[in-house]
Amino acid sequence: MHKTLYLKFILAYILFGVFGFIVVATFISNMTVDQCSKNRADSLYSEATLIANTYASDLYNSEVSLDSVQKQLAALGTFMSADIYIVNPSGRMVVNNKDAANTDSEVYVADFDPGLAGNGKNYFTDNFFGMYEDMRLSVIAPITGDYVIRGYVCITAPYSAVLSEANSELNISYLELIVLFLLSMIILIFFTETVYVPLRRITTATEQYAVGNMKYRLSVDSDDEMGYLAASLNYMASEVDRKEDDQKKFVANISHDLRSPLTSIKGFLEAILDGTIPPEQQSKYLGVVLSETNRLTKLANGLLTLGNVGSTGMILHRTDFDINEVIRSVAASFEQTCRNKKVAIELVLTGEHLHVNADRERIEQVLYNLVDNAIKFSHSDSVVRIETTERHSKVFTSVKDSGIGIPKNEQKLIFDRFYKTDLSRGKDKNGTGLGLSIVREILRAHGENINVVSTEGVGSEFIFSLPLSQEDQ
Ligand code: ADP
């Protein structure tokens, strides 16, 4: 594609040169010749009129001699590089600038026609009534007296002089055209640099993307549409690349998280079946198998929830419900776990009832995941505090623990699927790394946010917002 675009531009450039040349060689050439002829004719005609009104009139009025007029005409003819004739209306030559005055001989200008100049022109070009071999540019001015035409002053000059003047002017036009053509090369260079080269790079990049090389990066730094297009393409490629990486990691993580419990379940069951594990120890290992099965169920449920988000987003069933009540019931469900781990849950709730507008079941899940993490990562004999506050038509729920905390550089990553901090690995063998990403998806679907404030070794606080119900507003 890019090749033809460039060829088209070169073709247009050459056409521009050729047409420019043709225009100068035809129209401009004709115009120049016409203009030069007109200029020369104008000056000859004013000279002819001057002669008609002075020497010629004086001659016809017999105020000067034929001889002196001839001398004057000879001088003028030399000065103008032209031949001057005074002719009677009948065509009889009275005097001219070349021959000495002679009243005896009668020389006639054959087919003398003073009306030859016409069509808006005051001159005509031919061989001046057959008197010359070459082309002439001639003018005829009448000599008038007593309201009649008494004769004519004719001036005729070689047409070749006019043509050579026109040619030298045309040469300047050709020179101008060549300079313009060379200067317009700047446009070609400019086009090559700003459009063609970036376009070629962009095309190469798209070809690379088409074959799946999303790591390919474009280098177009111009601050214009091309640069913007290249930057957009780079961004698109990096996003696709990141998504692909995420996808790969996601599949690798699922495979890993499915394989390890399945391997241990298979191992224990085989050992029980082939008698490696004696009957008295079987219940202990069946307990491990049950715990692994629970982990698989949790993983499957988590994936199901995330899978449901799909491209259209999570479908919510919003109602007005009392968040305080949901918090109390979630806290109650952890009673046994808390007792085992010697962790207390403290509720600091705003008001008796606090209604929010959200999907109750999903928010229950959010709270469950947050409280589950808070207890899991708490030290024994510590307190998990759940607090609700109302501000600007929003209800903020905070789940705060004084457990192991989350390192600063990992705080953004914990919401990614399957992400577990290094700190937590020893403490939590059953975690799937999906809990917080489910929390984030649910809150995103509500158009709300979740933030984490945590200090390594001190504790963590997760705060999320929900809209206050219309009624409570
Ligand atoms: P999991 O099911 O493994 O807990 P989550 O997505 O809920 O997965 O959490 C991801 C990771 O974030 C956890 O493995 C842990 O490293 C870290 N994390 C989450 N909550 C806390 C907390 N309250 N205190 C410390 N670390 C936490």
XYZ file of C-alpha atoms and ligand atoms in Angstrom:
500
model
C 0.000 0.000 0.000
C 2.705 2.435 1.063
C 4.706 1.836 -2.092
C 1.912 2.934 -4.389
C 1.182 5.961 -2.221
C 4.746 7.111 -2.620
C 4.725 6.352 -6.353
C 1.513 8.318 -6.703
C 3.093 11.282 -5.032
C 6.205 11.090 -7.254
C 3.937 10.771 -10.302
C 1.956 13.837 -9.226
C 5.253 15.662 -8.777
C 6.480 14.721 -12.261
C 3.089 15.622 -13.765
C 3.343 18.981 -12.059
C 6.739 19.540 -13.743
C 5.592 18.365 -17.185
C 2.364 20.381 -17.110
C 4.264 23.425 -15.896
C 6.611 23.064 -18.859
C 3.747 22.592 -21.345
C 1.904 25.624 -19.984
C 4.999 27.812 -20.228
C 5.836 26.490 -23.702
C 2.342 27.132 -25.113
C 0.090 29.612 -23.348
C 2.773 31.666 -21.666
C 4.874 31.630 -24.854
C 1.969 32.924 -26.993
C 1.083 35.521 -24.403
C 4.676 36.738 -24.216
C 5.000 37.022 -28.029
C 1.664 38.879 -28.184
C 2.688 41.220 -25.416
C 6.094 41.958 -26.956
C 4.492 42.560 -30.375
C 1.959 44.906 -28.815
C 4.645 46.849 -26.956
C 6.795 47.227 -30.045
C 3.775 48.134 -32.197
C 2.643 50.750 -29.654
C 5.989 52.473 -29.729
C 6.149 52.290 -33.568
C 2.584 53.594 -33.863
C 3.194 56.594 -31.610
C 6.302 57.327 -33.650
C 4.271 57.017 -36.875
C 1.574 59.362 -35.534
C 4.241 61.848 -34.524
C 5.760 61.771 -38.018
C 2.280 62.056 -39.579
C 1.492 65.136 -37.523
C 4.849 66.846 -38.054
C 7.132 66.156 -41.021
C 4.477 64.489 -43.164
C 1.862 67.182 -42.614
C 4.496 69.849 -43.274
C 5.448 67.994 -46.457
C 1.862 67.890 -47.699
C 1.472 71.565 -46.805
C 4.660 72.186 -48.791
C 6.296 73.750 -45.786
C 9.378 71.560 -45.976
C 11.246 70.020 -48.844
C 11.074 66.333 -49.685
C 14.794 66.132 -49.229
C 14.805 67.359 -45.656
C 11.946 65.015 -44.757
C 13.911 62.119 -46.254
C 16.900 63.016 -44.102
C 14.744 63.118 -41.008
C 13.202 59.749 -41.864
C 16.654 58.243 -42.488
C 17.816 59.331 -39.059
C 14.648 58.080 -37.359
C 14.764 54.766 -39.232
C 18.285 54.105 -38.029
C 17.351 55.085 -34.515
C 14.307 52.773 -34.468
C 15.882 49.938 -36.496
C 12.848 50.162 -38.747
C 11.899 51.324 -42.236
C 9.599 54.321 -42.629
C 7.448 55.021 -45.681
C 5.141 57.917 -46.501
C 2.579 56.637 -48.971
C -0.291 58.329 -50.790
C -3.784 56.823 -50.399
C -3.361 55.437 -53.935
C -0.323 53.437 -52.786
C 2.280 55.664 -54.415
C 5.401 55.911 -52.347
C 6.195 59.559 -51.618
C 9.357 59.156 -49.621
C 11.139 56.580 -47.426
C 14.070 56.477 -45.087
C 16.346 54.430 -47.361
C 16.163 55.950 -50.865
C 17.068 59.505 -51.716
C 14.083 61.681 -52.511
C 13.120 61.396 -56.157
C 10.007 63.065 -57.526
C 10.521 61.729 -61.025
C 10.066 58.019 -60.489
C 6.710 56.674 -59.438
C 7.016 53.692 -57.111
C 3.826 52.032 -55.956
C 3.343 49.795 -52.953
C 1.537 46.837 -54.512
C -1.932 46.154 -53.071
C -1.481 48.842 -50.460
C -4.252 48.455 -47.888
C -4.152 50.804 -44.889
C -6.903 48.810 -43.158
C -4.774 45.681 -42.640
C -4.347 46.316 -38.945
C -7.605 45.474 -37.250
C -9.318 43.138 -34.797
C -8.386 45.407 -31.902
C -4.758 45.538 -33.041
C -2.924 48.567 -34.362
C -0.345 46.417 -36.200
C -0.098 43.547 -38.623
C 2.537 40.951 -39.316
C 3.372 39.819 -42.846
C 6.006 40.618 -45.479
C 4.712 44.201 -45.791
C 2.863 43.990 -49.116
C 5.448 41.633 -50.562
C 8.280 44.142 -50.169
C 10.345 41.997 -47.779
C 11.460 38.404 -47.658
C 11.197 38.094 -43.899
C 8.289 38.658 -41.522
C 7.699 42.252 -40.486
C 5.751 43.980 -37.782
C 4.160 47.028 -39.355
C 1.985 49.984 -38.348
C 0.175 52.520 -40.512
C -0.819 55.995 -39.245
C -2.935 58.353 -41.365
C -1.800 61.863 -42.327
C -4.872 64.079 -42.130
C -5.512 67.606 -43.228
C -8.701 69.505 -43.996
C -10.693 66.513 -42.742
C -9.363 64.184 -45.416
C -6.682 61.532 -45.367
C -3.853 62.818 -47.439
C -1.502 59.931 -47.023
C -0.077 57.389 -44.576
C 3.051 56.963 -42.522
C 4.037 53.266 -42.495
C 6.705 51.917 -40.177
C 7.831 48.333 -40.534
C 10.358 46.545 -38.340
C 11.769 42.997 -38.484
C 9.495 40.596 -36.574
C 12.539 38.482 -35.622
C 13.627 41.234 -33.203
C 10.264 40.974 -31.441
C 10.554 37.185 -31.313
C 14.053 37.257 -29.853
C 12.905 39.715 -27.179
C 9.964 37.388 -26.392
C 12.332 34.420 -26.249
C 14.650 36.061 -23.778
C 11.626 36.836 -21.571
C 10.444 33.240 -21.956
C 13.854 31.985 -20.881
C 13.335 33.813 -17.593
C 9.974 32.034 -17.214
C 11.644 28.642 -17.835
C 14.274 29.480 -15.270
C 11.574 30.449 -12.764
C 9.775 27.178 -13.466
C 12.938 25.148 -12.857
C 13.622 26.992 -9.589
C 9.991 26.458 -8.507
C 10.217 22.770 -9.426
C 13.395 22.348 -7.401
C 11.937 24.270 -4.484
C 8.817 22.130 -4.559
C 11.156 19.205 -3.946
C 11.153 20.472 -0.363
C 7.480 19.398 -0.219
C 8.504 15.953 -1.481
C 11.217 15.646 1.169
C 8.839 16.955 3.809
C 6.165 14.466 2.749
C 8.692 11.629 2.820
C 9.874 12.520 6.310
C 6.554 13.350 7.932
C 4.127 10.993 6.221
C 5.824 8.272 4.220
C 8.515 7.132 6.679
C 6.177 7.091 9.744
C 3.516 5.356 7.665
C 5.994 2.670 6.673
C 6.978 2.161 10.296
C 3.336 1.952 11.325
C 2.643 -0.578 8.566
C 5.607 -2.689 9.674
C 4.313 -2.548 13.255
C 0.796 -3.612 12.265
C 2.290 -6.507 10.286
C 4.199 -7.556 13.403
C 1.023 -7.299 15.522
C -0.884 -9.304 12.912
C 1.572 -12.203 13.321
C 1.240 -11.958 17.096
C 4.414 -10.081 18.010
C 2.819 -7.746 20.537
C 6.218 -6.867 22.036
C 7.104 -4.867 18.893
C 7.330 -1.140 19.668
C 7.019 1.732 17.214
C 9.335 4.733 17.277
C 7.526 7.726 15.782
C 8.203 10.714 17.989
C 6.596 13.451 15.896
C 4.152 15.684 17.694
C 1.375 15.329 15.107
C -1.352 12.906 13.978
C 1.271 10.328 12.947
C 2.917 10.475 16.364
C -0.473 10.205 18.017
C -1.415 7.220 15.856
C 1.895 5.507 16.654
C 1.479 6.182 20.371
C -2.072 4.769 20.253
C -0.823 1.663 18.437
C 1.961 1.208 20.991
C -0.543 1.553 23.789
C -2.915 -0.916 22.132
C -0.102 -3.451 21.642
C 1.089 -3.106 25.234
C -2.475 -3.569 26.523
C -3.035 -6.641 24.357
C 0.364 -7.937 25.427
C -0.457 -7.383 29.097
C -3.853 -9.065 28.689
C -2.204 -12.021 26.967
C 0.322 -12.277 29.796
C -2.480 -12.061 32.359
C -4.379 -14.748 30.500
C -1.329 -17.034 30.467
C -0.650 -16.408 34.148
C -4.319 -16.990 34.920
C -4.355 -20.362 33.178
C -1.002 -21.339 34.756
C -2.302 -20.405 38.206
C -5.562 -22.298 37.806
C -3.675 -25.357 36.571
C -1.307 -25.158 39.508
C -4.061 -24.578 42.064
C -6.102 -27.469 40.678
C -3.179 -29.849 40.382
C -1.747 -29.606 43.893
C -4.951 -30.518 45.847
C -5.837 -33.169 43.262
C -2.368 -34.724 43.558
C -2.564 -34.872 47.345
C -6.176 -36.243 47.284
C -5.105 -38.892 44.756
C -2.004 -39.759 46.826
C -3.904 -40.196 50.102
C -6.766 -42.177 48.546
C -4.343 -44.549 46.772
C -2.421 -45.013 50.025
C -5.657 -45.806 51.879
C -6.785 -48.233 49.158
C -3.504 -50.129 48.896
C -3.188 -50.277 52.696
C -0.081 -48.055 52.986
C -2.105 -46.006 55.471
C -3.308 -48.304 58.237
C -7.072 -48.222 59.063
C -6.496 -46.469 62.418
C -4.869 -43.495 60.672
C -7.337 -43.316 57.784
C -9.704 -40.833 59.456
C -6.821 -38.361 59.919
C -5.900 -38.526 56.209
C -9.543 -38.466 55.092
C -9.730 -35.175 57.047
C -6.855 -33.842 54.890
C -8.674 -35.075 51.777
C -11.844 -33.247 52.922
C -9.897 -30.035 53.538
C -8.361 -30.274 50.046
C -11.829 -30.887 48.562
C -13.074 -27.762 50.384
C -10.225 -25.817 48.854
C -11.152 -27.069 45.371
C -14.808 -26.097 45.981
C -13.710 -22.628 47.102
C -11.531 -22.288 44.012
C -14.352 -23.419 41.718
C -16.798 -20.981 43.367
C -14.315 -18.129 43.086
C -13.701 -18.820 39.401
C -17.430 -19.059 38.823
C -17.999 -15.635 40.389
C -15.199 -14.053 38.360
C -16.335 -15.847 35.209
C -19.814 -14.427 35.663
C -18.463 -10.906 35.267
C -18.077 -11.597 31.532
C -18.047 -8.828 28.968
C -21.396 -7.371 30.000
C -20.271 -7.002 33.605
C -21.669 -8.567 36.739
C -25.465 -8.678 36.987
C -26.580 -7.100 40.268
C -29.855 -7.413 42.130
C -29.892 -4.124 44.012
C -32.132 -3.642 47.013
C -32.128 -1.419 50.107
C -30.835 -3.410 53.059
C -29.304 -2.825 56.484
C -25.514 -3.147 56.197
C -25.163 -3.206 60.003
C -27.300 -6.298 60.103
C -25.256 -8.001 57.362
C -22.037 -7.165 59.256
C -23.451 -8.650 62.474
C -24.456 -11.877 60.726
C -21.088 -12.226 58.887
C -19.249 -11.617 62.177
C -21.409 -14.258 63.864
C -20.545 -16.822 61.192
C -16.865 -16.470 62.170
C -17.533 -17.100 65.874
C -16.007 -20.571 65.896
C -12.991 -19.531 63.811
C -12.400 -16.577 66.140
C -12.632 -18.789 69.198
C -10.088 -21.226 67.697
C -7.681 -18.450 66.813
C -8.352 -16.360 69.923
C -9.291 -13.335 67.823
C -12.081 -10.956 68.851
C -14.325 -9.070 66.455
C -15.267 -5.565 67.538
C -18.204 -3.849 65.806
C -18.281 -0.043 65.732
C -21.462 0.571 63.754
C -23.134 3.894 62.969
C -26.742 3.854 64.233
C -28.881 0.826 64.893
C -29.754 0.445 61.212
C -27.855 1.803 58.239
C -29.443 1.177 54.872
C -27.470 0.952 51.669
C -28.555 0.292 48.114
C -26.621 -2.682 46.747
C -26.734 -6.395 45.931
C -27.060 -7.903 49.421
C -25.680 -11.337 48.594
C -22.615 -9.918 46.833
C -21.867 -7.474 49.661
C -22.166 -10.373 52.088
C -19.471 -12.086 50.034
C -17.277 -8.944 50.099
C -17.541 -8.768 53.877
C -16.978 -12.489 54.250
C -13.759 -12.371 52.158
C -12.424 -9.308 54.012
C -13.186 -10.643 57.495
C -11.851 -14.073 56.539
C -8.521 -12.466 55.462
C -8.420 -10.226 58.540
C -8.754 -13.199 60.901
C -6.425 -15.382 58.794
C -3.605 -12.840 58.897
C -4.169 -11.705 62.530
C -1.990 -12.787 65.394
C -3.803 -14.610 68.176
C -5.169 -12.495 71.019
C -5.793 -9.575 68.685
C -8.885 -7.679 67.615
C -10.519 -7.319 64.205
C -12.541 -4.125 64.063
C -15.443 -3.609 61.661
C -16.681 -0.065 61.443
C -19.370 1.772 59.461
C -19.509 5.524 58.891
C -21.819 7.670 56.831
C -20.474 10.607 54.795
C -21.903 12.537 51.822
C -24.621 9.982 51.015
C -22.101 7.148 51.169
C -21.567 4.435 53.717
C -17.937 3.519 54.353
C -17.232 0.094 55.806
C -13.796 -0.625 57.226
C -12.340 -4.007 58.191
C -9.187 -3.484 60.231
C -6.804 -6.002 61.746
C -3.507 -5.792 63.601
C -1.920 -8.713 61.804
C 1.082 -9.271 59.545
C 0.327 -6.317 57.242
C 1.039 -5.993 53.534
C 4.350 -4.658 52.144
C 3.894 -1.285 50.389
C 5.010 -2.504 46.964
C 2.481 -5.349 47.059
C -0.566 -3.347 48.135
C -1.696 -2.716 44.548
C -1.072 -6.301 43.467
C -3.144 -8.085 46.114
C -6.315 -7.307 44.123
C -4.962 -9.222 41.116
C -6.168 -12.752 40.554
C -4.125 -15.434 42.331
C -1.808 -12.899 43.954
C -0.535 -13.815 47.402
C 2.094 -11.850 49.302
C 5.296 -13.601 50.318
C 4.540 -12.715 53.936
C 1.235 -14.579 53.916
C 2.340 -17.837 52.270
C 3.407 -19.481 55.529
C 0.262 -18.346 57.372
C -2.307 -19.336 54.790
C -1.995 -22.618 52.958
C -5.619 -22.776 51.842
C -5.910 -19.333 50.201
C -6.689 -19.215 46.506
C -5.599 -15.632 45.873
C -9.001 -14.967 44.321
C -10.801 -13.446 47.345
C -9.746 -9.817 46.879
C -10.138 -9.847 43.107
C -13.734 -11.021 43.630
C -14.196 -8.194 46.164
C -12.878 -5.647 43.697
C -15.061 -6.947 40.836
C -18.181 -6.816 42.990
C -17.488 -3.242 44.121
C -16.577 -2.197 40.570
C -19.926 -3.538 39.399
C -21.550 -1.296 42.007
C -19.497 1.643 40.735
C -17.723 1.841 44.086
C -14.145 1.627 45.335
C -12.024 -0.279 47.812
C -8.802 1.016 49.357
C -6.189 -0.565 51.532
C -4.095 1.086 54.216
C -1.493 -1.235 55.630
C 1.850 -1.268 57.404
C 3.992 -4.369 57.325
C 4.035 -5.982 60.786
C 1.394 -3.583 62.166
C -1.837 -4.447 60.415
C -4.168 -3.697 57.509
C -7.366 -1.797 56.965
C -9.656 -2.312 53.972
C -12.267 0.414 53.379
C -14.995 0.240 50.774
C -17.898 2.542 49.948
C -21.560 1.900 49.116
C -24.372 4.298 48.273
C -26.723 5.188 51.131
C -30.283 4.068 50.389
C -32.660 6.738 49.014
C -34.825 6.366 52.101
C -32.002 7.100 54.549
C -30.922 10.106 52.493
P -6.606 -15.468 49.616
O -7.838 -16.229 49.347
O -5.371 -16.203 49.322
O -6.627 -14.804 50.955
P -7.045 -12.836 48.632
O -7.225 -12.393 47.234
O -8.157 -12.655 49.578
O -6.576 -14.352 48.540
O -5.762 -12.123 49.202
C -4.635 -12.000 48.421
C -3.404 -11.806 49.272
O -3.454 -10.528 49.908
C -3.327 -12.777 50.420
O -2.756 -13.984 50.015
C -2.421 -12.007 51.369
O -1.125 -12.153 50.952
C -2.833 -10.583 51.156
N -3.840 -10.139 52.166
C -5.156 -10.011 51.997
N -5.755 -9.538 53.137
C -4.763 -9.360 54.013
C -4.715 -8.905 55.398
N -5.816 -8.551 56.024
N -3.512 -8.858 56.007
C -2.392 -9.221 55.346
N -2.349 -9.673 54.059
C -3.522 -9.758 53.420
